[in-house]
Short mmCIF file of C-alpha atoms and ligand atoms in Angstrom, two decimals:
data_model
loop_
_atom_site.label_atom_id
_atom_site.label_comp_id
_atom_site.label_asym_id
_atom_site.label_seq_id
_atom_site.Cartn_x
_atom_site.Cartn_y
_atom_site.Cartn_z
CA MET Q 742 73.68 -31.55 -54.27
CA LYS Q 743 74.98 -30.61 -57.60
CA LYS Q 744 76.29 -26.85 -57.97
CA ILE Q 745 75.52 -25.08 -61.26
CA VAL Q 746 77.12 -21.79 -62.45
CA ILE Q 747 75.39 -20.02 -65.24
CA LEU Q 748 76.92 -17.77 -67.79
CA ILE Q 749 75.11 -14.94 -69.29
CA SER Q 750 75.91 -11.83 -71.53
CA GLY Q 751 72.43 -10.20 -71.52
CA ARG Q 752 68.63 -10.75 -70.83
CA GLY Q 753 69.08 -14.03 -69.38
CA SER Q 754 65.49 -15.56 -70.08
CA ASN Q 755 66.87 -19.40 -70.33
CA MET Q 756 68.79 -18.63 -67.07
CA GLN Q 757 65.45 -17.00 -65.42
CA ALA Q 758 63.85 -20.61 -66.67
CA ILE Q 759 66.34 -22.91 -65.32
CA VAL Q 760 66.29 -20.97 -62.00
CA GLN Q 761 62.46 -21.06 -61.65
CA ALA Q 762 62.43 -25.07 -62.48
CA SER Q 763 64.97 -25.91 -59.95
CA GLN Q 764 62.96 -24.04 -57.66
CA SER Q 765 59.33 -25.30 -58.36
CA GLN Q 766 60.87 -28.92 -59.13
CA GLN Q 767 63.04 -29.02 -56.25
CA TRP Q 768 66.41 -30.25 -58.03
CA PRO Q 769 68.84 -31.96 -55.83
CA ALA Q 770 70.80 -28.91 -57.16
CA GLN Q 771 71.94 -25.53 -56.36
CA ILE Q 772 72.17 -22.50 -58.72
CA ALA Q 773 75.47 -21.51 -57.34
CA ALA Q 774 76.41 -18.28 -59.12
CA VAL Q 775 75.29 -16.62 -61.97
CA ILE Q 776 78.26 -14.60 -63.81
CA SER Q 777 77.99 -12.00 -66.76
CA ASN Q 778 80.82 -10.94 -68.97
CA LYS Q 779 79.00 -7.81 -69.28
CA PRO Q 780 78.38 -5.41 -66.05
CA ASP Q 781 74.88 -4.32 -67.60
CA ALA Q 782 73.50 -7.82 -68.20
CA ALA Q 783 69.89 -7.65 -67.33
CA GLY Q 784 69.56 -11.00 -66.08
CA LEU Q 785 71.97 -10.28 -63.05
CA ALA Q 786 68.85 -8.22 -61.62
CA TYR Q 787 66.84 -11.26 -61.71
CA ALA Q 788 69.49 -13.87 -60.07
CA ALA Q 789 70.32 -11.41 -57.08
CA SER Q 790 66.45 -11.15 -56.35
CA GLN Q 791 66.29 -14.90 -56.17
CA GLY Q 792 69.36 -14.45 -53.64
CA ILE Q 793 71.93 -16.01 -56.18
CA PRO Q 794 75.30 -14.68 -55.97
CA THR Q 795 76.10 -12.85 -59.04
CA MET Q 796 79.53 -11.80 -60.34
CA VAL Q 797 80.98 -9.81 -63.54
CA VAL Q 798 83.99 -10.94 -65.29
CA GLU Q 799 84.13 -8.11 -67.50
CA SER Q 800 85.65 -9.69 -70.81
CA LYS Q 801 86.50 -5.89 -72.21
CA ALA Q 802 88.93 -5.34 -69.24
CA PHE Q 803 91.12 -8.30 -70.83
CA GLN Q 804 93.85 -7.84 -73.18
CA ASN Q 805 93.10 -11.36 -75.02
CA ARG Q 806 90.82 -14.50 -74.91
CA GLU Q 807 93.31 -16.42 -72.93
CA SER Q 808 93.68 -14.35 -70.12
CA PHE Q 809 89.79 -13.60 -69.91
CA ASP Q 810 89.19 -17.27 -69.85
CA THR Q 811 91.81 -17.99 -66.97
CA ALA Q 812 89.98 -15.33 -65.01
CA LEU Q 813 86.57 -16.84 -65.87
CA GLN Q 814 87.75 -20.27 -64.90
CA GLN Q 815 89.14 -19.35 -61.36
CA ALA Q 816 85.53 -17.48 -61.08
CA ILE Q 817 83.60 -20.55 -61.94
CA ASP Q 818 85.84 -22.89 -60.12
CA SER Q 819 85.67 -20.89 -56.57
CA PHE Q 820 82.06 -22.02 -56.59
CA GLN Q 821 82.93 -25.52 -57.08
CA ALA Q 822 80.87 -26.12 -60.15
CA ASP Q 823 79.47 -29.29 -61.07
CA LEU Q 824 77.92 -27.87 -64.33
CA VAL Q 825 78.61 -24.61 -66.18
CA VAL Q 826 75.73 -23.74 -68.32
CA LEU Q 827 75.87 -21.34 -71.20
CA ALA Q 828 72.77 -19.03 -71.28
CA GLY Q 829 73.08 -16.42 -73.88
CA PHE Q 830 76.80 -16.10 -73.15
CA MET Q 831 78.22 -14.61 -76.00
CA ARG Q 832 81.79 -15.56 -76.21
CA ILE Q 833 84.03 -17.92 -78.25
CA LEU Q 834 86.02 -20.04 -75.68
CA THR Q 835 89.40 -21.37 -75.69
CA PRO Q 836 89.84 -24.93 -76.00
CA GLN Q 837 91.65 -25.16 -72.81
CA PHE Q 838 88.67 -23.47 -71.04
CA VAL Q 839 86.39 -26.04 -72.69
CA GLN Q 840 88.60 -28.96 -72.19
CA HIS Q 841 88.69 -28.04 -68.14
CA TYR Q 842 84.89 -28.52 -68.29
CA GLU Q 843 84.65 -31.51 -70.61
CA ASN Q 844 81.28 -32.91 -70.26
CA ARG Q 845 80.07 -30.70 -67.54
CA ILE Q 846 79.61 -27.61 -69.92
CA MET Q 847 76.44 -26.97 -71.94
CA ASN Q 848 74.80 -24.47 -74.44
CA ILE Q 849 71.56 -23.74 -76.34
CA HIS Q 850 72.02 -22.36 -79.74
CA PRO Q 851 68.96 -21.40 -81.50
CA SER Q 852 69.27 -23.62 -84.60
CA LEU Q 853 68.82 -27.31 -85.41
CA LEU Q 854 72.56 -28.19 -85.20
CA PRO Q 855 74.57 -28.90 -87.30
CA SER Q 856 72.72 -26.47 -89.53
CA PHE Q 857 73.29 -22.78 -88.80
CA VAL Q 858 76.04 -22.32 -86.62
CA GLY Q 859 77.19 -18.77 -85.44
CA LEU Q 860 75.13 -15.63 -85.15
CA HIS Q 861 71.79 -14.60 -87.01
CA THR Q 862 70.28 -17.98 -87.12
CA HIS Q 863 66.70 -17.11 -87.80
CA GLN Q 864 67.79 -15.09 -90.37
CA GLN Q 865 70.16 -17.88 -91.88
CA ALA Q 866 67.10 -20.33 -91.66
CA LEU Q 867 64.63 -18.19 -93.65
CA ASP Q 868 67.40 -17.79 -96.22
CA ALA Q 869 68.16 -21.44 -96.52
CA GLY Q 870 64.27 -21.89 -97.13
CA VAL Q 871 63.92 -24.66 -94.69
CA LYS Q 872 60.50 -25.56 -93.22
CA PHE Q 873 61.72 -26.42 -89.85
CA HIS Q 874 63.89 -24.35 -87.34
CA GLY Q 875 64.73 -25.09 -83.87
CA ALA Q 876 67.19 -25.01 -81.05
CA THR Q 877 69.58 -27.25 -79.64
CA VAL Q 878 70.95 -27.97 -76.09
CA HIS Q 879 74.60 -29.52 -76.24
CA PHE Q 880 77.65 -30.26 -74.85
CA VAL Q 881 80.34 -27.75 -75.75
CA THR Q 882 83.45 -28.50 -77.59
CA ALA Q 883 86.32 -26.87 -78.57
CA GLU Q 884 84.76 -26.47 -82.01
CA LEU Q 885 82.06 -23.40 -81.96
CA ASP Q 886 78.28 -24.79 -81.93
CA HIS Q 887 79.38 -28.32 -82.14
CA GLY Q 888 79.36 -31.25 -79.43
CA PRO Q 889 77.13 -33.92 -78.57
CA ILE Q 890 73.55 -33.06 -78.75
CA ILE Q 891 71.42 -33.67 -75.48
CA ASP Q 892 68.07 -32.36 -77.14
CA GLN Q 893 66.55 -30.57 -79.81
CA ALA Q 894 62.88 -28.29 -80.32
CA CYS Q 895 61.52 -27.39 -83.28
CA VAL Q 896 58.93 -24.64 -84.89
CA ARG Q 897 57.44 -24.77 -88.51
CA ILE Q 898 58.40 -21.85 -90.31
CA GLU Q 899 55.60 -20.10 -91.65
CA HIS Q 900 55.26 -18.00 -94.75
CA ALA Q 901 54.80 -14.81 -92.83
CA ASP Q 902 57.73 -15.51 -90.33
CA THR Q 903 60.27 -13.03 -89.55
CA GLU Q 904 63.73 -13.21 -87.67
CA GLU Q 905 61.66 -11.25 -85.01
CA SER Q 906 58.73 -14.01 -84.92
CA LEU Q 907 61.05 -17.03 -85.25
CA ALA Q 908 62.91 -15.92 -82.19
CA GLN Q 909 59.94 -15.48 -80.25
CA LYS Q 910 58.39 -18.88 -81.16
CA LEU Q 911 61.84 -20.60 -80.32
CA LEU Q 912 62.34 -18.69 -77.00
CA VAL Q 913 59.24 -20.63 -75.69
CA LYS Q 914 60.69 -24.09 -76.61
CA GLU Q 915 64.05 -23.06 -75.61
CA HIS Q 916 62.78 -22.43 -72.16
CA GLN Q 917 61.16 -26.09 -72.21
CA ILE Q 918 64.13 -28.04 -73.46
CA TYR Q 919 67.18 -26.24 -71.35
CA PRO Q 920 65.77 -26.73 -68.04
CA ARG Q 921 64.73 -30.01 -68.78
CA ALA Q 922 68.33 -30.97 -70.04
CA VAL Q 923 70.08 -29.40 -67.00
CA ARG Q 924 67.53 -31.39 -64.58
CA LEU Q 925 68.74 -34.56 -66.71
CA PHE Q 926 72.43 -33.76 -65.95
CA VAL Q 927 71.92 -33.19 -62.05
CA GLU Q 928 70.16 -36.46 -62.01
CA GLY Q 929 72.98 -38.06 -63.30
CA LYS Q 930 71.06 -39.43 -66.33
CA LEU Q 931 73.02 -38.09 -69.12
CA VAL Q 932 75.81 -40.17 -70.72
CA VAL Q 933 78.10 -39.27 -73.42
CA GLU Q 934 79.04 -42.26 -76.02
CA GLY Q 935 81.21 -40.41 -78.78
CA ASN Q 936 78.91 -37.79 -80.43
CA ARG Q 937 75.78 -39.26 -78.93
CA VAL Q 938 74.00 -38.29 -75.49
CA ILE Q 939 72.19 -41.29 -73.89
CA VAL Q 940 69.54 -40.67 -71.67
CA ASN Q 941 68.83 -43.47 -68.91
CA GLY Q 942 69.56 -46.20 -71.31
CA SER Q 943 67.53 -44.52 -74.39
CA GLU Q 944 68.61 -41.53 -77.00
CA ALA Q 945 67.60 -38.02 -76.05
CA ASP Q 946 64.18 -36.90 -76.86
CA SER Q 947 63.22 -36.65 -80.45
CA CYS Q 948 62.07 -33.35 -82.00
CA ALA Q 949 59.35 -32.07 -79.62
CA ILE Q 950 57.29 -29.78 -82.16
C1 LIG I 1931 68.71 -17.35 -76.83
O1 LIG I 1931 68.23 -17.15 -78.23
C2 LIG I 1931 69.78 -18.58 -77.01
O2 LIG I 1931 69.31 -19.57 -78.04
C3 LIG I 1931 70.95 -17.95 -77.62
O3 LIG I 1931 71.00 -16.60 -76.98
C4 LIG I 1931 69.70 -16.12 -76.73
C5 LIG I 1931 69.59 -15.86 -75.11
O4 LIG I 1931 68.44 -15.61 -74.67
N1 LIG I 1931 72.27 -18.52 -77.45
P1 LIG I 1931 68.39 -15.08 -73.21
O5 LIG I 1931 69.61 -14.28 -72.91
O6 LIG I 1931 68.88 -16.66 -72.34
O7 LIG I 1931 67.14 -14.72 -72.92
#
């Protein structure tokens, strides 16, 4: 049984999709804990309702990034996590922290990386006038919103689309690709070769529109 610790900062709908998939598909894995850096994160209630241990490591209570990351690492490691899943976790992590979980920490970013890193990705896509937008699941490296890409999904940008409508359309795709990527990890099917992620001998899925 692989142990997964999920980090959230807010709503936690991706966390919920992962928890549900792990239960309905009977993964060889256990969601060992859901940890939030914000005490009022809505997702904590859902996790607790599923009998998953929850914990708050409040980022505001720490004086600097290093001390917060050290406390967070201790919390994660107390659950003996094999995999750390960032699901709407709104913190920049120190290189030391990321290094500690090399190739066993993943994130979902709401753009087709390497385009549109950082915040407000839907607006960035609209401003750039691109015809496709998407989401990316990737292993986390020290560079923000970079790292070997595990899977991506796309949506077509229509003339009437807004930041809100794109976010809504994309969330549906996020809830498909993120649980799938986590499942591939717990099944031991992901191999990182340089910047590429290989799934069972073939490269990860092509863009699923
Ligand atoms: C998602 O859009 C995700 O891509 C981004 O933050 C949002 C989190 O949503 N990293 P939720 O908390 O999983 O509902």
